[in-house]
Amino acid sequence: MSAFPFDIAAASVLGREHARAGRNNQDALCVRASEHGLVAVVADGCGSQPCSELGAQLGVRRLVQAALQRLAEGERVEESTFLPGLREDVLCLLGELRADLGRDALGDFLFTVVGAVVTPEKTLVFSAGDGVWALNGEVHPLGPFPGNAPPYLAYALIRGDEVPLAARALVPTEDVHALMLGTDGAVDLSRLATTRIPDKDEPVGPLSRLWTEDRYFANPDALRRHLTLLNRESVRADFEARRMVRTPGLLPDDTTVVVLRRRMGRA
């Protein structure tokens, strides 16, 4: 990824409520690069499905692979056919899996998407469903949707809905200084600025810390450790009341974040 002037931090943590229910992390992320571009995608599997992490993992990998392949074949992100082509690439994979595994498997292929394709000339941000993205410090939540039911790409195969991959931003790459992609759990994170970190006498701080603080890019595990710390249950003794006080983790939902930050001194 050194061909592009961005440092990358990425992490995913299990949400508090999923941990209590004994469920897996249903989020996924994938970041890859070639000489043609850098692609990053996060996804959130439908919480009501037992194995939606499967669809989320397959979805992010297929989107990233397909985007890089299209760039290698000379397609440009600003072309009107780029995102519809990516959508069809994913639906073709899911359609093949339905044929092999049966229609019942389609429920596990329900996932939201927030992604970006970065080329030397242009940067495209896109989504389907809820989540959050931020460009140069300006944060853009996606959703919520009525009934907490975001549109999923796989609805095209289940009930014929034409859910698109929607373009959220198309800007010159030279104007991109910081870009964040997050699942809807990161929306909860954005609301915690003044909340105290469990077992620490300091606030979580604003979401902008994720792209302004060097530590998240200096250590590849720093972002994961930070999110894990926020979601750790705190237990302390209240001696005056003679009881134990439990403070739950701060992130109720699975939380996944990818952050790109321009390297200092690089154009």
PDB file of C-alpha atoms in Angstrom:
ATOM      1  CA  MET A   1       0.000   0.000   0.000  1.00  0.00           C
ATOM      2  CA  SER A   2       3.049   2.256  -0.017  1.00  0.00           C
ATOM      3  CA  ALA A   3       2.224   3.547  -3.504  1.00  0.00           C
ATOM      4  CA  PHE A   4      -0.528   5.656  -1.963  1.00  0.00           C
ATOM      5  CA  PRO A   5       0.295   8.472   0.460  1.00  0.00           C
ATOM      6  CA  PHE A   6      -1.952   7.245   3.266  1.00  0.00           C
ATOM      7  CA  ASP A   7      -1.392   5.522   6.574  1.00  0.00           C
ATOM      8  CA  ILE A   8      -4.155   3.105   7.560  1.00  0.00           C
ATOM      9  CA  ALA A   9      -5.682   2.102  10.881  1.00  0.00           C
ATOM     10  CA  ALA A  10      -8.418  -0.537  11.015  1.00  0.00           C
ATOM     11  CA  ALA A  11     -10.140  -2.519  13.747  1.00  0.00           C
ATOM     12  CA  SER A  12     -13.341  -4.331  14.665  1.00  0.00           C
ATOM     13  CA  VAL A  13     -14.674  -5.224  18.125  1.00  0.00           C
ATOM     14  CA  LEU A  14     -17.576  -7.299  19.370  1.00  0.00           C
ATOM     15  CA  GLY A  15     -20.466  -5.239  20.699  1.00  0.00           C
ATOM     16  CA  ARG A  16     -21.522  -5.410  24.332  1.00  0.00           C
ATOM     17  CA  GLU A  17     -24.977  -6.827  23.600  1.00  0.00           C
ATOM     18  CA  HIS A  18     -23.652  -9.463  21.199  1.00  0.00           C
ATOM     19  CA  ALA A  19     -21.143 -10.529  23.842  1.00  0.00           C
ATOM     20  CA  ARG A  20     -23.925 -10.873  26.430  1.00  0.00           C
ATOM     21  CA  ALA A  21     -25.960 -13.003  24.021  1.00  0.00           C
ATOM     22  CA  GLY A  22     -22.969 -15.193  23.150  1.00  0.00           C
ATOM     23  CA  ARG A  23     -23.026 -14.136  19.501  1.00  0.00           C
ATOM     24  CA  ASN A  24     -20.172 -13.509  17.103  1.00  0.00           C
ATOM     25  CA  ASN A  25     -19.005 -10.173  15.778  1.00  0.00           C
ATOM     26  CA  GLN A  26     -21.205  -9.727  12.699  1.00  0.00           C
ATOM     27  CA  ASP A  27     -19.121  -6.882  11.256  1.00  0.00           C
ATOM     28  CA  ALA A  28     -16.351  -7.282   8.683  1.00  0.00           C
ATOM     29  CA  LEU A  29     -13.676  -5.157   7.047  1.00  0.00           C
ATOM     30  CA  CYS A  30     -11.272  -5.500   4.159  1.00  0.00           C
ATOM     31  CA  VAL A  31      -8.530  -3.159   2.903  1.00  0.00           C
ATOM     32  CA  ARG A  32      -6.365  -3.948  -0.114  1.00  0.00           C
ATOM     33  CA  ALA A  33      -4.328  -2.041  -2.655  1.00  0.00           C
ATOM     34  CA  SER A  34      -2.685  -2.480  -6.037  1.00  0.00           C
ATOM     35  CA  GLU A  35      -0.820  -0.182  -8.372  1.00  0.00           C
ATOM     36  CA  HIS A  36      -4.226   0.966  -9.640  1.00  0.00           C
ATOM     37  CA  GLY A  37      -5.926   1.911  -6.404  1.00  0.00           C
ATOM     38  CA  LEU A  38      -6.694   1.316  -2.757  1.00  0.00           C
ATOM     39  CA  VAL A  39     -10.062  -0.094  -1.694  1.00  0.00           C
ATOM     40  CA  ALA A  40     -11.494  -0.225   1.837  1.00  0.00           C
ATOM     41  CA  VAL A  41     -14.895  -1.620   2.818  1.00  0.00           C
ATOM     42  CA  VAL A  42     -16.692  -2.227   6.116  1.00  0.00           C
ATOM     43  CA  ALA A  43     -19.907  -4.225   6.461  1.00  0.00           C
ATOM     44  CA  ASP A  44     -22.435  -5.019   9.178  1.00  0.00           C
ATOM     45  CA  GLY A  45     -24.398  -8.272   9.021  1.00  0.00           C
ATOM     46  CA  CYS A  46     -28.099  -8.235   9.850  1.00  0.00           C
ATOM     47  CA  GLY A  47     -28.426  -8.748  13.606  1.00  0.00           C
ATOM     48  CA  SER A  48     -31.555 -10.917  13.372  1.00  0.00           C
ATOM     49  CA  GLN A  49     -29.780 -13.584  11.317  1.00  0.00           C
ATOM     50  CA  PRO A  50     -27.787 -16.319  13.078  1.00  0.00           C
ATOM     51  CA  CYS A  51     -24.741 -16.301  10.758  1.00  0.00           C
ATOM     52  CA  SER A  52     -24.780 -12.923   9.011  1.00  0.00           C
ATOM     53  CA  GLU A  53     -21.070 -12.473   9.711  1.00  0.00           C
ATOM     54  CA  LEU A  54     -20.611 -14.975   6.868  1.00  0.00           C
ATOM     55  CA  GLY A  55     -22.300 -12.675   4.377  1.00  0.00           C
ATOM     56  CA  ALA A  56     -20.479  -9.620   5.701  1.00  0.00           C
ATOM     57  CA  GLN A  57     -17.068 -11.297   5.348  1.00  0.00           C
ATOM     58  CA  LEU A  58     -17.827 -12.549   1.848  1.00  0.00           C
ATOM     59  CA  GLY A  59     -19.301  -9.197   0.856  1.00  0.00           C
ATOM     60  CA  VAL A  60     -16.331  -7.025   1.820  1.00  0.00           C
ATOM     61  CA  ARG A  61     -13.867  -9.362   0.128  1.00  0.00           C
ATOM     62  CA  ARG A  62     -15.880  -9.556  -3.065  1.00  0.00           C
ATOM     63  CA  LEU A  63     -16.366  -5.797  -3.241  1.00  0.00           C
ATOM     64  CA  VAL A  64     -12.674  -5.099  -2.724  1.00  0.00           C
ATOM     65  CA  GLN A  65     -11.553  -7.738  -5.209  1.00  0.00           C
ATOM     66  CA  ALA A  66     -14.074  -6.624  -7.819  1.00  0.00           C
ATOM     67  CA  ALA A  67     -13.173  -2.944  -7.447  1.00  0.00           C
ATOM     68  CA  LEU A  68      -9.463  -3.634  -7.877  1.00  0.00           C
ATOM     69  CA  GLN A  69     -10.197  -5.811 -10.901  1.00  0.00           C
ATOM     70  CA  ARG A  70     -12.287  -3.112 -12.524  1.00  0.00           C
ATOM     71  CA  LEU A  71      -9.537  -0.546 -11.922  1.00  0.00           C
ATOM     72  CA  ALA A  72      -6.984  -2.927 -13.451  1.00  0.00           C
ATOM     73  CA  GLU A  73      -9.192  -3.196 -16.544  1.00  0.00           C
ATOM     74  CA  GLY A  74      -9.172   0.579 -16.967  1.00  0.00           C
ATOM     75  CA  GLU A  75     -12.512   1.531 -15.443  1.00  0.00           C
ATOM     76  CA  ARG A  76     -12.660   4.854 -13.661  1.00  0.00           C
ATOM     77  CA  VAL A  77     -14.524   5.506 -10.424  1.00  0.00           C
ATOM     78  CA  GLU A  78     -16.206   8.580 -11.874  1.00  0.00           C
ATOM     79  CA  GLU A  79     -17.903   6.536 -14.603  1.00  0.00           C
ATOM     80  CA  SER A  80     -21.642   6.042 -14.087  1.00  0.00           C
ATOM     81  CA  THR A  81     -21.259   2.291 -14.576  1.00  0.00           C
ATOM     82  CA  PHE A  82     -18.655   1.724 -11.843  1.00  0.00           C
ATOM     83  CA  LEU A  83     -20.886   1.319  -8.785  1.00  0.00           C
ATOM     84  CA  PRO A  84     -23.676  -0.560 -10.604  1.00  0.00           C
ATOM     85  CA  GLY A  85     -20.994  -2.930 -11.870  1.00  0.00           C
ATOM     86  CA  LEU A  86     -19.680  -3.501  -8.340  1.00  0.00           C
ATOM     87  CA  ARG A  87     -23.200  -4.198  -7.136  1.00  0.00           C
ATOM     88  CA  GLU A  88     -23.706  -6.807  -9.844  1.00  0.00           C
ATOM     89  CA  ASP A  89     -20.372  -8.434  -8.996  1.00  0.00           C
ATOM     90  CA  VAL A  90     -21.549  -8.955  -5.402  1.00  0.00           C
ATOM     91  CA  LEU A  91     -25.023 -10.115  -6.381  1.00  0.00           C
ATOM     92  CA  CYS A  92     -23.564 -12.620  -8.840  1.00  0.00           C
ATOM     93  CA  LEU A  93     -21.513 -14.169  -6.033  1.00  0.00           C
ATOM     94  CA  LEU A  94     -24.510 -14.299  -3.700  1.00  0.00           C
ATOM     95  CA  GLY A  95     -26.683 -15.725  -6.465  1.00  0.00           C
ATOM     96  CA  GLU A  96     -24.181 -18.511  -7.084  1.00  0.00           C
ATOM     97  CA  LEU A  97     -24.080 -19.309  -3.383  1.00  0.00           C
ATOM     98  CA  ARG A  98     -27.879 -19.425  -3.260  1.00  0.00           C
ATOM     99  CA  ALA A  99     -27.841 -21.961  -6.073  1.00  0.00           C
ATOM    100  CA  ASP A 100     -25.293 -24.079  -4.218  1.00  0.00           C
ATOM    101  CA  LEU A 101     -26.606 -23.704  -0.661  1.00  0.00           C
ATOM    102  CA  GLY A 102     -30.318 -23.136  -1.132  1.00  0.00           C
ATOM    103  CA  ARG A 103     -32.593 -20.142  -0.718  1.00  0.00           C
ATOM    104  CA  ASP A 104     -32.541 -20.404   3.093  1.00  0.00           C
ATOM    105  CA  ALA A 105     -28.900 -19.275   3.066  1.00  0.00           C
ATOM    106  CA  LEU A 106     -29.848 -15.879   1.656  1.00  0.00           C
ATOM    107  CA  GLY A 107     -30.798 -14.580   5.097  1.00  0.00           C
ATOM    108  CA  ASP A 108     -27.148 -14.821   6.114  1.00  0.00           C
ATOM    109  CA  PHE A 109     -26.168 -12.616   3.159  1.00  0.00           C
ATOM    110  CA  LEU A 110     -27.889  -9.505   4.508  1.00  0.00           C
ATOM    111  CA  PHE A 111     -25.257  -6.858   5.252  1.00  0.00           C
ATOM    112  CA  THR A 112     -24.774  -3.109   5.023  1.00  0.00           C
ATOM    113  CA  VAL A 113     -21.778  -1.583   3.254  1.00  0.00           C
ATOM    114  CA  VAL A 114     -19.669   1.568   3.603  1.00  0.00           C
ATOM    115  CA  GLY A 115     -16.659   1.714   1.296  1.00  0.00           C
ATOM    116  CA  ALA A 116     -14.137   3.828  -0.554  1.00  0.00           C
ATOM    117  CA  VAL A 117     -12.088   3.456  -3.719  1.00  0.00           C
ATOM    118  CA  VAL A 118      -8.985   5.644  -3.827  1.00  0.00           C
ATOM    119  CA  THR A 119      -7.130   6.123  -7.108  1.00  0.00           C
ATOM    120  CA  PRO A 120      -4.303   8.559  -7.839  1.00  0.00           C
ATOM    121  CA  GLU A 121      -6.854  10.962  -9.338  1.00  0.00           C
ATOM    122  CA  LYS A 122     -10.195  10.440  -7.586  1.00  0.00           C
ATOM    123  CA  THR A 123     -11.627   9.108  -4.334  1.00  0.00           C
ATOM    124  CA  LEU A 124     -15.124   7.615  -4.289  1.00  0.00           C
ATOM    125  CA  VAL A 125     -17.088   6.945  -1.088  1.00  0.00           C
ATOM    126  CA  PHE A 126     -20.159   4.712  -1.384  1.00  0.00           C
ATOM    127  CA  SER A 127     -22.660   2.870   0.785  1.00  0.00           C
ATOM    128  CA  ALA A 128     -25.731   0.668   0.999  1.00  0.00           C
ATOM    129  CA  GLY A 129     -27.556   0.781   4.326  1.00  0.00           C
ATOM    130  CA  ASP A 130     -26.517   2.416   7.578  1.00  0.00           C
ATOM    131  CA  GLY A 131     -23.128   3.305   9.031  1.00  0.00           C
ATOM    132  CA  VAL A 132     -20.979   6.428   9.077  1.00  0.00           C
ATOM    133  CA  TRP A 133     -18.207   8.062   7.074  1.00  0.00           C
ATOM    134  CA  ALA A 134     -16.083  11.140   7.608  1.00  0.00           C
ATOM    135  CA  LEU A 135     -14.022  13.133   5.135  1.00  0.00           C
ATOM    136  CA  ASN A 136     -11.482  15.704   6.317  1.00  0.00           C
ATOM    137  CA  GLY A 137     -13.170  15.944   9.697  1.00  0.00           C
ATOM    138  CA  GLU A 138     -16.756  16.266   8.462  1.00  0.00           C
ATOM    139  CA  VAL A 139     -18.789  13.348   9.835  1.00  0.00           C
ATOM    140  CA  HIS A 140     -21.748  11.899   7.897  1.00  0.00           C
ATOM    141  CA  PRO A 141     -24.006   9.370   9.661  1.00  0.00           C
ATOM    142  CA  LEU A 142     -26.033   7.071   7.399  1.00  0.00           C
ATOM    143  CA  GLY A 143     -29.466   6.195   8.774  1.00  0.00           C
ATOM    144  CA  PRO A 144     -31.083   5.191  10.996  1.00  0.00           C
ATOM    145  CA  PHE A 145     -33.837   3.674   8.877  1.00  0.00           C
ATOM    146  CA  PRO A 146     -37.476   3.121   9.884  1.00  0.00           C
ATOM    147  CA  GLY A 147     -37.878   0.093  12.122  1.00  0.00           C
ATOM    148  CA  ASN A 148     -34.103  -0.221  12.354  1.00  0.00           C
ATOM    149  CA  ALA A 149     -34.321  -2.027   9.003  1.00  0.00           C
ATOM    150  CA  PRO A 150     -31.672  -0.716   6.586  1.00  0.00           C
ATOM    151  CA  PRO A 151     -31.791  -1.704   2.920  1.00  0.00           C
ATOM    152  CA  TYR A 152     -29.540  -4.650   2.051  1.00  0.00           C
ATOM    153  CA  LEU A 153     -28.039  -5.426  -1.352  1.00  0.00           C
ATOM    154  CA  ALA A 154     -29.247  -9.038  -1.104  1.00  0.00           C
ATOM    155  CA  TYR A 155     -32.871  -7.856  -1.057  1.00  0.00           C
ATOM    156  CA  ALA A 156     -32.547  -7.906  -4.847  1.00  0.00           C
ATOM    157  CA  LEU A 157     -32.322 -11.702  -4.661  1.00  0.00           C
ATOM    158  CA  ILE A 158     -34.820 -12.189  -1.825  1.00  0.00           C
ATOM    159  CA  ARG A 159     -37.659  -9.870  -2.819  1.00  0.00           C
ATOM    160  CA  GLY A 160     -36.604  -8.019  -5.948  1.00  0.00           C
ATOM    161  CA  ASP A 161     -35.741  -4.678  -4.318  1.00  0.00           C
ATOM    162  CA  GLU A 162     -33.286  -2.593  -6.325  1.00  0.00           C
ATOM    163  CA  VAL A 163     -31.013  -1.445  -3.511  1.00  0.00           C
ATOM    164  CA  PRO A 164     -28.121   0.514  -5.091  1.00  0.00           C
ATOM    165  CA  LEU A 165     -24.575   1.164  -4.055  1.00  0.00           C
ATOM    166  CA  ALA A 166     -24.996   4.908  -3.589  1.00  0.00           C
ATOM    167  CA  ALA A 167     -22.185   7.397  -4.181  1.00  0.00           C
ATOM    168  CA  ARG A 168     -21.640   9.604  -1.116  1.00  0.00           C
ATOM    169  CA  ALA A 169     -18.632  11.608  -2.273  1.00  0.00           C
ATOM    170  CA  LEU A 170     -16.423  11.883  -5.336  1.00  0.00           C
ATOM    171  CA  VAL A 171     -13.460  14.197  -4.778  1.00  0.00           C
ATOM    172  CA  PRO A 172      -9.918  14.684  -6.070  1.00  0.00           C
ATOM    173  CA  THR A 173      -7.612  12.411  -4.109  1.00  0.00           C
ATOM    174  CA  GLU A 174      -5.204  15.298  -3.597  1.00  0.00           C
ATOM    175  CA  ASP A 175      -7.930  16.925  -1.467  1.00  0.00           C
ATOM    176  CA  VAL A 176      -8.314  13.886   0.828  1.00  0.00           C
ATOM    177  CA  HIS A 177      -6.442  14.363   4.106  1.00  0.00           C
ATOM    178  CA  ALA A 178      -8.404  12.019   6.371  1.00  0.00           C
ATOM    179  CA  LEU A 179     -11.121   9.499   5.542  1.00  0.00           C
ATOM    180  CA  MET A 180     -12.997   7.266   7.972  1.00  0.00           C
ATOM    181  CA  LEU A 181     -15.438   4.450   7.221  1.00  0.00           C
ATOM    182  CA  GLY A 182     -17.499   2.856   9.983  1.00  0.00           C
ATOM    183  CA  THR A 183     -20.385   0.498  10.645  1.00  0.00           C
ATOM    184  CA  ASP A 184     -23.342   1.757  12.638  1.00  0.00           C
ATOM    185  CA  GLY A 185     -21.560   0.874  15.879  1.00  0.00           C
ATOM    186  CA  ALA A 186     -19.185   3.730  15.117  1.00  0.00           C
ATOM    187  CA  VAL A 187     -22.170   6.093  15.275  1.00  0.00           C
ATOM    188  CA  ASP A 188     -22.455   5.151  18.960  1.00  0.00           C
ATOM    189  CA  LEU A 189     -18.740   5.842  19.306  1.00  0.00           C
ATOM    190  CA  SER A 190     -19.209   9.341  17.894  1.00  0.00           C
ATOM    191  CA  ARG A 191     -21.636  10.167  20.723  1.00  0.00           C
ATOM    192  CA  LEU A 192     -19.254   9.267  23.543  1.00  0.00           C
ATOM    193  CA  ALA A 193     -16.943  12.291  23.514  1.00  0.00           C
ATOM    194  CA  THR A 194     -17.624  13.315  27.133  1.00  0.00           C
ATOM    195  CA  THR A 195     -18.202   9.793  28.516  1.00  0.00           C
ATOM    196  CA  ARG A 196     -15.549   8.419  30.863  1.00  0.00           C
ATOM    197  CA  ILE A 197     -13.514   5.442  29.699  1.00  0.00           C
ATOM    198  CA  PRO A 198     -14.161   2.438  31.985  1.00  0.00           C
ATOM    199  CA  ASP A 199     -11.578   2.263  34.798  1.00  0.00           C
ATOM    200  CA  LYS A 200      -9.971   5.515  33.636  1.00  0.00           C
ATOM    201  CA  ASP A 201     -10.388   9.113  34.724  1.00  0.00           C
ATOM    202  CA  GLU A 202     -10.471  10.488  31.203  1.00  0.00           C
ATOM    203  CA  PRO A 203     -13.146  11.001  28.544  1.00  0.00           C
ATOM    204  CA  VAL A 204     -13.417   9.012  25.336  1.00  0.00           C
ATOM    205  CA  GLY A 205     -12.876  12.206  23.366  1.00  0.00           C
ATOM    206  CA  PRO A 206     -14.186  13.221  19.954  1.00  0.00           C
ATOM    207  CA  LEU A 207     -14.284  10.890  16.982  1.00  0.00           C
ATOM    208  CA  SER A 208     -11.610  13.043  15.343  1.00  0.00           C
ATOM    209  CA  ARG A 209      -9.011  11.469  17.659  1.00  0.00           C
ATOM    210  CA  LEU A 210      -9.068   8.464  15.341  1.00  0.00           C
ATOM    211  CA  TRP A 211      -7.431  10.425  12.531  1.00  0.00           C
ATOM    212  CA  THR A 212      -5.569  13.139  14.432  1.00  0.00           C
ATOM    213  CA  GLU A 213      -3.628  11.030  16.957  1.00  0.00           C
ATOM    214  CA  ASP A 214      -0.428   9.434  15.669  1.00  0.00           C
ATOM    215  CA  ARG A 215      -0.634   6.391  17.942  1.00  0.00           C
ATOM    216  CA  TYR A 216      -3.331   4.733  15.869  1.00  0.00           C
ATOM    217  CA  PHE A 217      -1.053   4.715  12.836  1.00  0.00           C
ATOM    218  CA  ALA A 218       2.247   4.027  14.596  1.00  0.00           C
ATOM    219  CA  ASN A 219       1.039   0.732  16.081  1.00  0.00           C
ATOM    220  CA  PRO A 220      -1.154  -1.540  13.923  1.00  0.00           C
ATOM    221  CA  ASP A 221      -2.932  -2.856  17.031  1.00  0.00           C
ATOM    222  CA  ALA A 222      -3.538   0.484  18.753  1.00  0.00           C
ATOM    223  CA  LEU A 223      -7.009   1.102  17.349  1.00  0.00           C
ATOM    224  CA  ARG A 224      -8.235  -2.383  18.256  1.00  0.00           C
ATOM    225  CA  ARG A 225      -6.867  -1.985  21.783  1.00  0.00           C
ATOM    226  CA  HIS A 226      -8.596   1.383  22.133  1.00  0.00           C
ATOM    227  CA  LEU A 227     -11.989   0.021  21.058  1.00  0.00           C
ATOM    228  CA  THR A 228     -11.550  -3.021  23.287  1.00  0.00           C
ATOM    229  CA  LEU A 229     -10.770  -0.767  26.261  1.00  0.00           C
ATOM    230  CA  LEU A 230     -13.931   1.237  25.642  1.00  0.00           C
ATOM    231  CA  ASN A 231     -15.993  -1.944  25.660  1.00  0.00           C
ATOM    232  CA  ARG A 232     -14.476  -3.507  28.777  1.00  0.00           C
ATOM    233  CA  GLU A 233     -16.832  -3.932  31.712  1.00  0.00           C
ATOM    234  CA  SER A 234     -15.628  -2.053  34.776  1.00  0.00           C
ATOM    235  CA  VAL A 235     -16.093  -3.528  38.262  1.00  0.00           C
ATOM    236  CA  ARG A 236     -15.253  -1.524  41.393  1.00  0.00           C
ATOM    237  CA  ALA A 237     -15.999  -1.797  45.073  1.00  0.00           C
ATOM    238  CA  ASP A 238     -18.233   0.792  46.724  1.00  0.00           C
ATOM    239  CA  PHE A 239     -17.070   0.304  50.296  1.00  0.00           C
ATOM    240  CA  GLU A 240     -19.490   2.807  51.776  1.00  0.00           C
ATOM    241  CA  ALA A 241     -22.483   1.024  50.244  1.00  0.00           C
ATOM    242  CA  ARG A 242     -20.840  -2.385  50.697  1.00  0.00           C
ATOM    243  CA  ARG A 243     -21.483  -3.484  47.171  1.00  0.00           C
ATOM    244  CA  MET A 244     -19.791  -4.034  43.827  1.00  0.00           C
ATOM    245  CA  VAL A 245     -20.558  -1.522  41.099  1.00  0.00           C
ATOM    246  CA  ARG A 246     -20.483  -2.749  37.521  1.00  0.00           C
ATOM    247  CA  THR A 247     -20.220  -0.320  34.608  1.00  0.00           C
ATOM    248  CA  PRO A 248     -20.953  -1.912  31.219  1.00  0.00           C
ATOM    249  CA  GLY A 249     -18.849  -1.453  28.124  1.00  0.00           C
ATOM    250  CA  LEU A 250     -19.653   1.652  26.088  1.00  0.00           C
ATOM    251  CA  LEU A 251     -20.301   0.097  22.655  1.00  0.00           C
ATOM    252  CA  PRO A 252     -23.567  -1.861  22.560  1.00  0.00           C
ATOM    253  CA  ASP A 253     -23.214  -2.875  18.900  1.00  0.00           C
ATOM    254  CA  ASP A 254     -20.328  -4.402  16.973  1.00  0.00           C
ATOM    255  CA  THR A 255     -18.054  -1.528  15.961  1.00  0.00           C
ATOM    256  CA  THR A 256     -15.768  -1.496  12.941  1.00  0.00           C
ATOM    257  CA  VAL A 257     -13.647   1.400  11.697  1.00  0.00           C
ATOM    258  CA  VAL A 258     -11.164   1.984   8.877  1.00  0.00           C
ATOM    259  CA  VAL A 259      -9.213   5.258   8.875  1.00  0.00           C
ATOM    260  CA  LEU A 260      -6.979   6.612   6.127  1.00  0.00           C
ATOM    261  CA  ARG A 261      -4.730   9.578   6.894  1.00  0.00           C
ATOM    262  CA  ARG A 262      -2.425  11.339   4.503  1.00  0.00           C
ATOM    263  CA  ARG A 263       1.227  10.929   5.450  1.00  0.00           C
ATOM    264  CA  MET A 264       3.002  14.060   6.517  1.00  0.00           C
ATOM    265  CA  GLY A 265       4.910  15.669   3.691  1.00  0.00           C
ATOM    266  CA  ARG A 266       3.260  13.516   0.992  1.00  0.00           C
ATOM    267  CA  ALA A 267       1.162  14.954  -1.798  1.00  0.00           C
TER     268      ALA A 267
END
